[in-house]
Coordinates of C-alpha atoms (C1' of nucleotides) in Angstrom, one line a residue:
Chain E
X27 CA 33.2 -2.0 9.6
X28 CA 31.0 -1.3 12.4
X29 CA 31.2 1.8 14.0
X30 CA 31.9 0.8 17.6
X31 CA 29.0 -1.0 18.4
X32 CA 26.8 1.3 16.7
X33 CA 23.3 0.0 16.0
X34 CA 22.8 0.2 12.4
X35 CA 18.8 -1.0 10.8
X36 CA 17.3 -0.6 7.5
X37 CA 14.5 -0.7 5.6
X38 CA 15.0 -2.1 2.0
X39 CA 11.9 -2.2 0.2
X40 CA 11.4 -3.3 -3.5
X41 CA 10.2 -0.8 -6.1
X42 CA 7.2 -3.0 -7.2
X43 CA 4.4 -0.7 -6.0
X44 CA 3.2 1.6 -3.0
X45 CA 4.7 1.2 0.5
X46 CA 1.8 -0.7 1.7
X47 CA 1.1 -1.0 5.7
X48 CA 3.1 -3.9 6.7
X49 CA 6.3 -2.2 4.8
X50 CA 5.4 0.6 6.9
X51 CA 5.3 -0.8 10.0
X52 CA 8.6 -2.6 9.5
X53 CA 10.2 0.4 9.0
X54 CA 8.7 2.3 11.9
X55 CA 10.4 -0.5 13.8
X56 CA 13.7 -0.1 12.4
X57 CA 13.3 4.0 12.5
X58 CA 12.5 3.6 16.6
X59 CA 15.0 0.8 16.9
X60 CA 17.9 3.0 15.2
X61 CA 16.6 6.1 17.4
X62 CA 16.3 4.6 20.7
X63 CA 19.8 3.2 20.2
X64 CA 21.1 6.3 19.0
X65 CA 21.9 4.4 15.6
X66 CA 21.8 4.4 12.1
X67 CA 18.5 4.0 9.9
X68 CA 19.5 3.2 6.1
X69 CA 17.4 3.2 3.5
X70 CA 18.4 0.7 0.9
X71 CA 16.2 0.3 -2.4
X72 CA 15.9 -3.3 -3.4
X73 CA 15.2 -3.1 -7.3
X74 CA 17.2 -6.0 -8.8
X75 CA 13.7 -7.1 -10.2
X76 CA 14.4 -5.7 -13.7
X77 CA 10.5 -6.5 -15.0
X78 CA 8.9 -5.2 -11.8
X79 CA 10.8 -2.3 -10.7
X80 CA 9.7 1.4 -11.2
X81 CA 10.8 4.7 -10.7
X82 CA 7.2 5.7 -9.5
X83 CA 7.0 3.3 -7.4
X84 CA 10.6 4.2 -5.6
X85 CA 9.0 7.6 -5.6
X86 CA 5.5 6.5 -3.5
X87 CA 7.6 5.1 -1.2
X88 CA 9.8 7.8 -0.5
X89 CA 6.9 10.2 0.1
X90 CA 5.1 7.9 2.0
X91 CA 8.0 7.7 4.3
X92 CA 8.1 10.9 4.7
X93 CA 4.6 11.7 5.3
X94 CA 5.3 9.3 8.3
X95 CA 8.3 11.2 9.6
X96 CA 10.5 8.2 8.9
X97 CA 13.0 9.5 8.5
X98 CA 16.5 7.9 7.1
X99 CA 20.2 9.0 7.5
X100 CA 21.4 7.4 4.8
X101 CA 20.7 6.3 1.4
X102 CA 18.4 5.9 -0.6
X103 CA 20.5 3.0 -2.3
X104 CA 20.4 1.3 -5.0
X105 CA 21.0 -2.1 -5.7
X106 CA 21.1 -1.7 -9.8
X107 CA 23.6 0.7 -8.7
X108 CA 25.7 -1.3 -6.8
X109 CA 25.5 -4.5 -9.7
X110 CA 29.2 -4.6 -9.6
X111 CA 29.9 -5.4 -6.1
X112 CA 27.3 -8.5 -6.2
X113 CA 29.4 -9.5 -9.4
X114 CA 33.2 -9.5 -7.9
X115 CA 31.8 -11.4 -5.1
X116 CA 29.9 -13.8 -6.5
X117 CA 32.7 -14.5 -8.6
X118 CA 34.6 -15.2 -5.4
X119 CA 32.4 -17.9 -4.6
X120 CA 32.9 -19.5 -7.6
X121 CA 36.8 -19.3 -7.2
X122 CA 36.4 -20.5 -3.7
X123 CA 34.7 -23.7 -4.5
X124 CA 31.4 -22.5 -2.9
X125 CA 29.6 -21.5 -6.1
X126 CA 29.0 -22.6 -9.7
X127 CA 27.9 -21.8 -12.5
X128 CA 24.5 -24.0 -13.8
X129 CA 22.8 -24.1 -16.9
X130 CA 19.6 -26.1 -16.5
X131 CA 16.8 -24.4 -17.8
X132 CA 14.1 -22.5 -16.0
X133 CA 11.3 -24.4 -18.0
X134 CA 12.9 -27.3 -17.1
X135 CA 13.5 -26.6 -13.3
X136 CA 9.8 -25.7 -13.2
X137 CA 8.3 -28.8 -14.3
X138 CA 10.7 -30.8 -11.8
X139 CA 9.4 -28.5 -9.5
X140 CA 5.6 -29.2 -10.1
X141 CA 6.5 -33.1 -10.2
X142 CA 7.8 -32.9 -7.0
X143 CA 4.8 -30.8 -5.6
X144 CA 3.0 -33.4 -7.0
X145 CA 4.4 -36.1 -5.7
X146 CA 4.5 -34.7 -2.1
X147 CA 8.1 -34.2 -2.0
X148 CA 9.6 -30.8 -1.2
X149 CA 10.6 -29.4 -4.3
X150 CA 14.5 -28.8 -4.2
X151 CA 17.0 -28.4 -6.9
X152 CA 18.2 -31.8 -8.1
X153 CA 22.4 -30.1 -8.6
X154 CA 22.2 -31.6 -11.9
X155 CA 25.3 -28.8 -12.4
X156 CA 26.6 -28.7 -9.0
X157 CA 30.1 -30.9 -10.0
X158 CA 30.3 -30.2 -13.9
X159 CA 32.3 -27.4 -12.8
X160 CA 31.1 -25.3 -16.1
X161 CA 32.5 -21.4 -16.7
X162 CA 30.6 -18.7 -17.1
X163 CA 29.0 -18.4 -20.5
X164 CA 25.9 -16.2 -21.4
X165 CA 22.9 -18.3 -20.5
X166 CA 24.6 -19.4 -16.9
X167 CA 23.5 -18.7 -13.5
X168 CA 25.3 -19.1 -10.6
X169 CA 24.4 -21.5 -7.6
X170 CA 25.5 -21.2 -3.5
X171 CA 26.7 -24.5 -2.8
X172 CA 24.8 -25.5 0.3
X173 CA 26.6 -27.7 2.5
X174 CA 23.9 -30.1 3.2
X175 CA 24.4 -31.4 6.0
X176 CA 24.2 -30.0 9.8
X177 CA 21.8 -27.5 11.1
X178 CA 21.7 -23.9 11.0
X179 CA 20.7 -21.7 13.8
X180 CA 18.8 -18.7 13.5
X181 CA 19.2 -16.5 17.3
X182 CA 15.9 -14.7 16.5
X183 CA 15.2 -11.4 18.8
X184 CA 11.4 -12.3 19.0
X185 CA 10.7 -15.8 18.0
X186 CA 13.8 -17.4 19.7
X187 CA 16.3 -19.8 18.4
X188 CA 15.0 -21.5 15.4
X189 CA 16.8 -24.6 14.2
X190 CA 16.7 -25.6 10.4
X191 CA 18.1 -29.0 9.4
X192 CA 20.7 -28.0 6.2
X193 CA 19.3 -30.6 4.2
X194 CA 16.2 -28.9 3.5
X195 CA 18.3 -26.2 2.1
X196 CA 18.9 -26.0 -1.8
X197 CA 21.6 -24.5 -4.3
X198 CA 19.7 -21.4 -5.2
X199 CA 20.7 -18.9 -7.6
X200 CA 22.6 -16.1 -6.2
X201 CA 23.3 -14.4 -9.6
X202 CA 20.9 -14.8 -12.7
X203 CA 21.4 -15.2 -16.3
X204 CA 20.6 -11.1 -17.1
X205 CA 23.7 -10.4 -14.4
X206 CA 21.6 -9.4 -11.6
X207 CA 21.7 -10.5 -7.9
X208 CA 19.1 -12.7 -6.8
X209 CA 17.3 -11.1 -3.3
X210 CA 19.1 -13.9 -1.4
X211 CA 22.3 -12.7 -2.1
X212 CA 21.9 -9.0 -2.1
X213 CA 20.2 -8.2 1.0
X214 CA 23.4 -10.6 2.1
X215 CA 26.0 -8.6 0.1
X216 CA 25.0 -5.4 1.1
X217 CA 23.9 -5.9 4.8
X218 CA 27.4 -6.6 5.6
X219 CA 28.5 -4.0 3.0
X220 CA 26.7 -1.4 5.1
X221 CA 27.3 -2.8 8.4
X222 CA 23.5 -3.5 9.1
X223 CA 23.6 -4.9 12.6
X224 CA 20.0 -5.4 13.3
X225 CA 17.3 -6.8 10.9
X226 CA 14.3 -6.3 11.8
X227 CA 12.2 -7.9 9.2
X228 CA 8.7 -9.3 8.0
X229 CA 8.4 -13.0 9.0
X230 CA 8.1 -14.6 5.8
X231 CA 11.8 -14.1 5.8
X232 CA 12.3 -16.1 8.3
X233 CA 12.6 -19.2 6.5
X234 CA 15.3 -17.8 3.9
X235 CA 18.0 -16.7 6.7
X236 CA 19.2 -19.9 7.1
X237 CA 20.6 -19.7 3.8
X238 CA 21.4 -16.1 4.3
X239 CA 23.8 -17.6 7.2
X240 CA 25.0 -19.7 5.0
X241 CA 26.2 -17.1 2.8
X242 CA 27.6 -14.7 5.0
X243 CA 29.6 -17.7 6.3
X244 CA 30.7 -18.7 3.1
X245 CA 31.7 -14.9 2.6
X246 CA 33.1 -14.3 6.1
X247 CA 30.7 -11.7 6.9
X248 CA 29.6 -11.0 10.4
X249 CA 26.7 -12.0 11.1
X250 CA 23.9 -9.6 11.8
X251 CA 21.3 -10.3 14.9
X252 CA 17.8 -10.8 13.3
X253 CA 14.3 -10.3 14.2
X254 CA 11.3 -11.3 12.2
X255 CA 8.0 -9.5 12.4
X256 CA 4.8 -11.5 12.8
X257 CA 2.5 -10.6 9.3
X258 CA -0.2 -7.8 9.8
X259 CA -3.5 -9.6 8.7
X260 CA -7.2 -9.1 7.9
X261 CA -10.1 -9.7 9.0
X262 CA -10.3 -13.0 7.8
X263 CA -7.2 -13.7 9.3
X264 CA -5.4 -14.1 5.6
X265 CA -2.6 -12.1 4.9
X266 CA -3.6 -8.1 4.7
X267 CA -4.4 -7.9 0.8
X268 CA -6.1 -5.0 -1.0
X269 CA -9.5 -7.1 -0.9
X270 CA -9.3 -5.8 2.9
X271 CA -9.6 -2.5 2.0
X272 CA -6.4 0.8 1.9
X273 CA -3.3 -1.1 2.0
X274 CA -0.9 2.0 0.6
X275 CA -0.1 4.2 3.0
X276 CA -0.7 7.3 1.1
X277 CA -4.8 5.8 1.0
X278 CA -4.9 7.1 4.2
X279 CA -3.7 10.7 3.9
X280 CA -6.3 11.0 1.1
X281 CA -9.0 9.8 3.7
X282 CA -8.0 12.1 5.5
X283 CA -5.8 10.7 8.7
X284 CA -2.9 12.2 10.3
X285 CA 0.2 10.8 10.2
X286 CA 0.9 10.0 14.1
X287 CA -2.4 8.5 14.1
X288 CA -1.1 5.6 11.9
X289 CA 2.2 5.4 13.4
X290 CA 0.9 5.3 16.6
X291 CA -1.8 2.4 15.1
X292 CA 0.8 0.5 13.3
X293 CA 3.4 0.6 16.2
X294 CA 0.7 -0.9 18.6
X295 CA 0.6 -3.9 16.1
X296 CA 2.9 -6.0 17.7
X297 CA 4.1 -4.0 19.9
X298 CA 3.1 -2.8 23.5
X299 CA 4.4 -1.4 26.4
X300 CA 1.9 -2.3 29.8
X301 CA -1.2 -0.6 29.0
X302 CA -0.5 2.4 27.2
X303 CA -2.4 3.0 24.2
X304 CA -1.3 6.1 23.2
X305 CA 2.3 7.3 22.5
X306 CA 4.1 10.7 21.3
X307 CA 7.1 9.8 19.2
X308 CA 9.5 10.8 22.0
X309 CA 7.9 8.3 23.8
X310 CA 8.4 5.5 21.0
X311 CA 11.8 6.3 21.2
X312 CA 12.1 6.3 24.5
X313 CA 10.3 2.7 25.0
X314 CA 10.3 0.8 21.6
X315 CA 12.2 -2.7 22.2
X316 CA 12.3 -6.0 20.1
X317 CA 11.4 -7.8 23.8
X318 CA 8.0 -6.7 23.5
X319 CA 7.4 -7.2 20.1
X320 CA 4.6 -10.3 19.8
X321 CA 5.3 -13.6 18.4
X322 CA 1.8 -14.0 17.1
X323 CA 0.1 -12.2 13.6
X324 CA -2.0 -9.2 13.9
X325 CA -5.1 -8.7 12.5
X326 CA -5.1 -5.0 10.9
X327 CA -8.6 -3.0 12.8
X328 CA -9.3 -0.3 10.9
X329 CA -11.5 1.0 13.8
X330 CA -9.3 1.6 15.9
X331 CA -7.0 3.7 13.6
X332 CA -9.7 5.7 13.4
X333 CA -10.4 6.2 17.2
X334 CA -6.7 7.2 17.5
X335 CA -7.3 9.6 14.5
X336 CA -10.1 10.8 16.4
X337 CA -7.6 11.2 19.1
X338 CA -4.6 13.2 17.3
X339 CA -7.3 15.5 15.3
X340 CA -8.1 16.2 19.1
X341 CA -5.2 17.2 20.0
X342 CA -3.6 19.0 16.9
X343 CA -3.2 22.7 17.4
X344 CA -6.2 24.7 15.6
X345 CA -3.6 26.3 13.3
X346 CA -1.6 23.4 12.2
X347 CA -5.2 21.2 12.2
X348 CA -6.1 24.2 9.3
X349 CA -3.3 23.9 7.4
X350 CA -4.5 20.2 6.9
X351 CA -8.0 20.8 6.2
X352 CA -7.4 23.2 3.3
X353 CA -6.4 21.1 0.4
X354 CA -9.7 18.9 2.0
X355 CA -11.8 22.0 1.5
X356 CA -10.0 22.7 -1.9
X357 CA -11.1 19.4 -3.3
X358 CA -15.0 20.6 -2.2
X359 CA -14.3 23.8 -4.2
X360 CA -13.6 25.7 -1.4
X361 CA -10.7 28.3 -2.0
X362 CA -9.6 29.1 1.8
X363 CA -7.4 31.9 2.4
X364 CA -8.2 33.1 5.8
X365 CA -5.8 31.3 8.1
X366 CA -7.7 32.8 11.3
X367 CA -10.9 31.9 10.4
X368 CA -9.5 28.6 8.8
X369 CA -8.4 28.1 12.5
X370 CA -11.8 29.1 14.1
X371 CA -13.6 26.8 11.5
X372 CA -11.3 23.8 12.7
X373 CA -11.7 24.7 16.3
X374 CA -15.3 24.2 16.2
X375 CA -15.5 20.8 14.3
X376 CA -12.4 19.8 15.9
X377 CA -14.1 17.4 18.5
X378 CA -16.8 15.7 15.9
X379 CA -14.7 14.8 13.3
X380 CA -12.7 11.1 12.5
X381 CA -11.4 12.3 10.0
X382 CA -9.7 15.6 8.1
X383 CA -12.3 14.6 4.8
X384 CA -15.1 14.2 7.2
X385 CA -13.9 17.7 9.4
X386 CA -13.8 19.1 5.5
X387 CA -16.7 18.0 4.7
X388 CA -19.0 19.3 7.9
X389 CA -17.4 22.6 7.4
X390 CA -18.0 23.1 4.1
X391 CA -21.4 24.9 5.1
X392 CA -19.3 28.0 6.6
X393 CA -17.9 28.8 3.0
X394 CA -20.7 28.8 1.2
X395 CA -22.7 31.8 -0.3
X396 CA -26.2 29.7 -0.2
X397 CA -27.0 27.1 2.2
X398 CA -27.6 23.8 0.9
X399 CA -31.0 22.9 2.3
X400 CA -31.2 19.2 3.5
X401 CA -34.9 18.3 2.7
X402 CA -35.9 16.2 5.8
X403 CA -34.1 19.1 8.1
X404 CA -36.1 21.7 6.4
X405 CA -39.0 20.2 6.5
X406 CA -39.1 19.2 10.1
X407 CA -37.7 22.4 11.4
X408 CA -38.5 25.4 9.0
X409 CA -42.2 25.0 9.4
X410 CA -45.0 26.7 10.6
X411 CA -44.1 27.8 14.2
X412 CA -40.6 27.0 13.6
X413 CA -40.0 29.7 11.3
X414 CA -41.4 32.3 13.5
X415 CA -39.1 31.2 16.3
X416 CA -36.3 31.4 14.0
X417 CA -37.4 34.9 12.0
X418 CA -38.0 36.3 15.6
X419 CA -34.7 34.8 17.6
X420 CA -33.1 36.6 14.3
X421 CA -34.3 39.6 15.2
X422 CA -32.9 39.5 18.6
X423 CA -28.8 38.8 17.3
X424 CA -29.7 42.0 14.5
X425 CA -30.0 43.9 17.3
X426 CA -27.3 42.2 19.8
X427 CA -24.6 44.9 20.4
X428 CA -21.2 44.0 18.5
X429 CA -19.5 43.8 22.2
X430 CA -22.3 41.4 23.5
X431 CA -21.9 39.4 19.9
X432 CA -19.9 36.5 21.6
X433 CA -20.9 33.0 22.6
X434 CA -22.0 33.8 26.4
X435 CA -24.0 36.4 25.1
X436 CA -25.5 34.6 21.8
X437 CA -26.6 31.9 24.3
X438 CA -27.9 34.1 26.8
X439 CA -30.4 35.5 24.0
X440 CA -30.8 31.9 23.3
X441 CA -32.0 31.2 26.3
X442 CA -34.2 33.7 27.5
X443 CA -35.7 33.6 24.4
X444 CA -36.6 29.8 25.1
X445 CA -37.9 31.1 28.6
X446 CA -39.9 33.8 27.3
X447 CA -41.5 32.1 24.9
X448 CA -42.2 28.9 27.0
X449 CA -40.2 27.0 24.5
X450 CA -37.4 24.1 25.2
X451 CA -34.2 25.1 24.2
X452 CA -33.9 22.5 21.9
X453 CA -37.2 23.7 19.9
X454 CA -35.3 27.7 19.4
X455 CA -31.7 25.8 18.3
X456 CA -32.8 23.3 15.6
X457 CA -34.8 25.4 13.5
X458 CA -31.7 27.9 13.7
X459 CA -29.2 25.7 12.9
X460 CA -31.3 23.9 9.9
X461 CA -31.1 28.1 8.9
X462 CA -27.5 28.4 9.6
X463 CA -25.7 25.1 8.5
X464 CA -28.9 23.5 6.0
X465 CA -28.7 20.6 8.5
X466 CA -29.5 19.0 11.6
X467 CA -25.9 18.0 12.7
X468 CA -23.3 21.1 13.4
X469 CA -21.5 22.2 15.7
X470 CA -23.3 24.2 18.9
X471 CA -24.7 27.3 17.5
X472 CA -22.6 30.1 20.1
X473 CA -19.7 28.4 18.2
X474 CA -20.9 28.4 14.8
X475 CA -22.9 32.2 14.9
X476 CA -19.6 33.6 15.9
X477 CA -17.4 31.8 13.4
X478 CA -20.0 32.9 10.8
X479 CA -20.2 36.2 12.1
X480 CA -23.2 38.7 12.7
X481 CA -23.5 39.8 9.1
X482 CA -24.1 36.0 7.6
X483 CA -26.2 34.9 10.5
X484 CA -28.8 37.8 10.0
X485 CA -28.7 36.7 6.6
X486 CA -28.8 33.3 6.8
X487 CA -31.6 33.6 8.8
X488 CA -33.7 35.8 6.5
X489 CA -32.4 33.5 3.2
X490 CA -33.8 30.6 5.0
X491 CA -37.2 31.5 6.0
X492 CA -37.7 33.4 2.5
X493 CA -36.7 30.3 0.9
X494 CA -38.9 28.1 3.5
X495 CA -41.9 30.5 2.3
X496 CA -41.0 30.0 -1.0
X497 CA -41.4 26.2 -0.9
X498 CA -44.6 26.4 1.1
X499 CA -43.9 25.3 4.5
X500 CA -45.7 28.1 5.9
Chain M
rG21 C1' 3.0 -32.5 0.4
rU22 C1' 7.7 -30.9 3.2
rC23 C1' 9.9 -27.3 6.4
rC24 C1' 9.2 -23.0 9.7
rC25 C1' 6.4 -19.8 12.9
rC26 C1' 2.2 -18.9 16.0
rA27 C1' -2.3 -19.7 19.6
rU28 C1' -5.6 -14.8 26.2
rC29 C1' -12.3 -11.1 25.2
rG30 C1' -15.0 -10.0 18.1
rU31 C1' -10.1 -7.0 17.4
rC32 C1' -5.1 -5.0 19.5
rU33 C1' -3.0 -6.6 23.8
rA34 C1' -1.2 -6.9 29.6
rG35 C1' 0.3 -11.3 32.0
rU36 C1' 7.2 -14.3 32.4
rG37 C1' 4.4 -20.5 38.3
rG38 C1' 0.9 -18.3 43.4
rC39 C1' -0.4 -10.9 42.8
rC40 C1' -5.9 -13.7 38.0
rU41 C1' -12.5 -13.5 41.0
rA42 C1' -7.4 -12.8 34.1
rG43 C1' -6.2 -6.1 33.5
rG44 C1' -6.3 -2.1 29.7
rA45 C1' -7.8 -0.2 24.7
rC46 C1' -11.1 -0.3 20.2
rA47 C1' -15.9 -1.9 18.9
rC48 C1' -20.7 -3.1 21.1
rG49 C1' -24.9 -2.4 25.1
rG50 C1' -26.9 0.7 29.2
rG51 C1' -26.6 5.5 31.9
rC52 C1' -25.1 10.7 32.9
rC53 C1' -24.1 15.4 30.5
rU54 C1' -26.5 18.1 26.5
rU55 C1' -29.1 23.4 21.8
rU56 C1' -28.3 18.8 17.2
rC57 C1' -24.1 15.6 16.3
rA58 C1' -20.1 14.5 18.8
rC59 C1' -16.6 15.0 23.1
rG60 C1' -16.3 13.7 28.0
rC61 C1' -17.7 10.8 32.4
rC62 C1' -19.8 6.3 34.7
rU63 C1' -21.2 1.3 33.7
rG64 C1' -22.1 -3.6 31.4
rU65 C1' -21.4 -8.0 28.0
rA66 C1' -17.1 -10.6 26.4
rA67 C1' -11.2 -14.6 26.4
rC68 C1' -6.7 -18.2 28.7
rC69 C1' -8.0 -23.7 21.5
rG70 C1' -8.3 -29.3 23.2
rG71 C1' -5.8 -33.4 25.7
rG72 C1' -2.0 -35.2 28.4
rG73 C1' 2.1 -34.4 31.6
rU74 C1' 5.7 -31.4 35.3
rU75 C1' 4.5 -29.0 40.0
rC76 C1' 2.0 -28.3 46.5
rG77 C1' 0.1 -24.9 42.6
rA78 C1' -0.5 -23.7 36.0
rC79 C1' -2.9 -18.5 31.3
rU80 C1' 2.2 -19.0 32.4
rC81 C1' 6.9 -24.9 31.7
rC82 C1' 7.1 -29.8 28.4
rC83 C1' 4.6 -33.2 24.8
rC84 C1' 0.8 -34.4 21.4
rG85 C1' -3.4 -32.9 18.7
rU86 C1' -6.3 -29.1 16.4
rG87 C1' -6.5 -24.5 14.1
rG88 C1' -4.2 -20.3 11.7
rG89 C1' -0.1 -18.0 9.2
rG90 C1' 4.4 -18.3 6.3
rA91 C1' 8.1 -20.5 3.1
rC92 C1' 9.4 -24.0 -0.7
rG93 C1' 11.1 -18.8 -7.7
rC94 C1' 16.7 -16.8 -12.4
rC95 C1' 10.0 -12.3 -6.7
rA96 C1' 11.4 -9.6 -2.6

RNA sequence: GUCCCCAUCGUCUAGUGGCCUAGGACACGGGCCUUUCACGCCUGUAACCGGGGUUCGACUCCCCGUGGGGACGCCA
């Protein structure tokens, strides 16, 4: 079944809502481990959950994992798809001896169950049907027989050998009364099916492969090597829960972050690799290894995703950074058609901006027919002498040559301007900027007059010292 | 309650018995640069959970304790 000694992961999330960022980040792990071994990444849909599946919910997570580039060579599967398979071979266990069918009732399993909380004992199933050796009938389950006795050993990739004593092990179902395969037996079934060699999981499987063992003994399966992720927490150091803030990985493209950014994040969870902080995705595929995966929990720091988005907005080409920001500026009601000036926009915020929303959001002011006047900037800057300084330094760009209209030479009248006048620089920019951009906080004015272009600055400037007349600050 | 896992700066982590006066990164403080805000650069504060062993020598190995997490479903 395997394909000489081909390293096959996958990722087999259930349907029950959004791929949130721990699912995420045990797939990235199983993309780079596939990659770097030149293997196999399947994508295996675990929706045996009849109540809590969705379609929409299969859907999120398939455009989340593509939004991170994970991408799979095989599959999506289905488990309701595959119902069949889980049936013929659980009915092999029965024949075999090493299943049965049970008929005790759920209500009645869960009030033994309580008891036993209750009374401090580990709440098992009692095998009231283990040895009535009943046939299948509509209201019947069917039970692994557990052996009970020895230990199983689980040869862990990160946390090491880890022994479990059989006896703490319990018949559980493996096939439930509506037909279906219980999670147990499924990811069991169909790892083998499909040749998984490597699972990489969340650790709060840990304590269910035992029992997984088990089974795939019971069924003669290989075995599969396993490694079990430590849990992504918050910052209370509970398990990573909505009440911690964006758990869906699609929250994040809406707040505007770029997909490497959060790979890149999420793969330094866990993982490291000396002291490198940041890493292209050849280079996760180059260095990713379960040996350097931690044993402890993480505690999810959202500020540090966002210094690495920081980082890849950096970075990102002007052109490809503009593609980004549009549907941003859309959602401001800005209809951006001009992919060059889209490009010069994004060049100029490109270095003060966290996020794409936030670079959307302090650009919106080059779109714009009126400048939105902030108060306090107005009122600090377009007054009295102010105004003059701007209406005259105004003057000067009307009558700045088209060929001398460029940032060296916008800054040159800048600055003689400051000298001539016995002003500080600082004094002549505010009061044009507060014209330009409405605010105190843009990007440097060389940058931002020749984005806007001669035309709109001369304009600007004469809009925004009519309008500071108009409210009296002169 | 029982079983399992884990434990280095606030956070992510490096460290595999001497290289550690414990390194890097985020965040935070100070400084430089500066036309605002940022970027960048320099710099500072800050950690080996506790107790026993083992050893010439423990952050590193063992045990106990404590703390945190997980599991105990006809959920996955």
């Amino acid at each position: 079944m395997s394909e000489n000694g081909r390293i096959i992961t996958r990722f087999a999330p259930s349907p029950t809502g959004f791929l949130h960022i721990g699912g995420a980040r045990t797939a990235l792990f199983n993309f780079l481990y596939a990659r770097r071994h030149d293997g196999k990444f399947i994508l295996r849909i675990e929706d045996t959950d009849q109540l809590r599946s969705t379609d929409e919910s299969t859907k999120a997570i398939l455009d989340a994992m593509t939004w991170l580039g994970l991408n799979w060579d095989a599959g999506p599967f289905f488990q309701t798809q595959r119902l069949e398979i889980y049936r013929e071979t659980a009915k092999k266990l029965v024949a075999a001896g090493k299943a049965y069918y049970c008929v005790c009732q759920p209500e009645e399993l869960e009030k033994k169950r309580k008891q036993a909380l209750a009374e401090g004992r580990k709440p098992k199933y009692d095998g009231a049907c283990r040895d009535k050796s009943l046939t299948a009938t509509p209201d019947a389950v069917i039970r692994f027989r557990c052996p009970g006795i020895g230990a199983t050993v689980v040869g862990d990739m990160i946390k090491g050998p880890v022994t479990f004593n059989n006896e703490e092990l319990d018949d559980l179902v493996i096939m439930r009364q509506d037909g279906h395969p219980t999670y147990n037996f499924a990811v069991v079934v169909d790892d083998a099916e499909m040749a998984i060699t490597d699972v990489i999981r969340g650790d709060d499987h840990l304590n269910n492969t035992p029992r997984q063992i088990l089974l795939y003994e019971a069924l003669g399966y290989a075995v599969p090597r396993f490694a079990h992720v430590p849990m992504i927490l918050g910052a209370d150091k509970a398990r990573l829960s909505k009440r911690h803030g964006a758990t869906s990985v699609m929250a994040y493209q809406e707040m505007g972050y770029l997909p490497e950014a959060l790979v890149n994040y999420l793969v330094r969870l866990g993982w490291s690799h000396g002291d490198q902080e940041i890493f292209s995705l050849a280079e996760l595929i180059a260095f990713f290894d379960l040996e350097s995966v931690g044993k402890a929990p993480a505690v999810f720091n959202p500020e540090k995703l966002l210094w690495l988005n920081q980082h890849y907005i950096k970075e990102c080409p002007p052109e490809k950074l503009a593609e980004l920001v549009i549907p941003f500026w859309k959602e401001l009601g800005h209809e951006v058609t001009d992919r060059r000036l889209a490009a010069q926009v994004v060049t100029d915020l490109r270095e003060r901006a966290k996020t794409i929303k936030e670079m959307a959001a302090g650009s919106a002011f080059y779109f714009v027919n009126d400048v939105a006047f902030d108060e306090a900037a107005v009122k600090k800057f377009l007054n009295g002498d102010h105004i003059a300084t701007a209406e005259a330094s105004g003057l000067l760009f009307a009558s700045l040559a088209e060929e001398n209209y460029t940032k060296e030479g916008i800054e040159n009248v800048l600055r003689e301007f400051a000298v001539r006048t016995g002003k500080k620089l600082k004094d002549v920019a505010q009061p044009l900027r507060v014209a330009l951009t409405g605010t105190t906080v843009s990007p440097p004015l060389d940058s931002v007059m020749t984005t806007l272009g001669k035309q709109k600055v001369i304009e600007r400037i004469q809009k925004a010292v009519e309008y500071a007349k108009r409210v009296g600050q002169v």
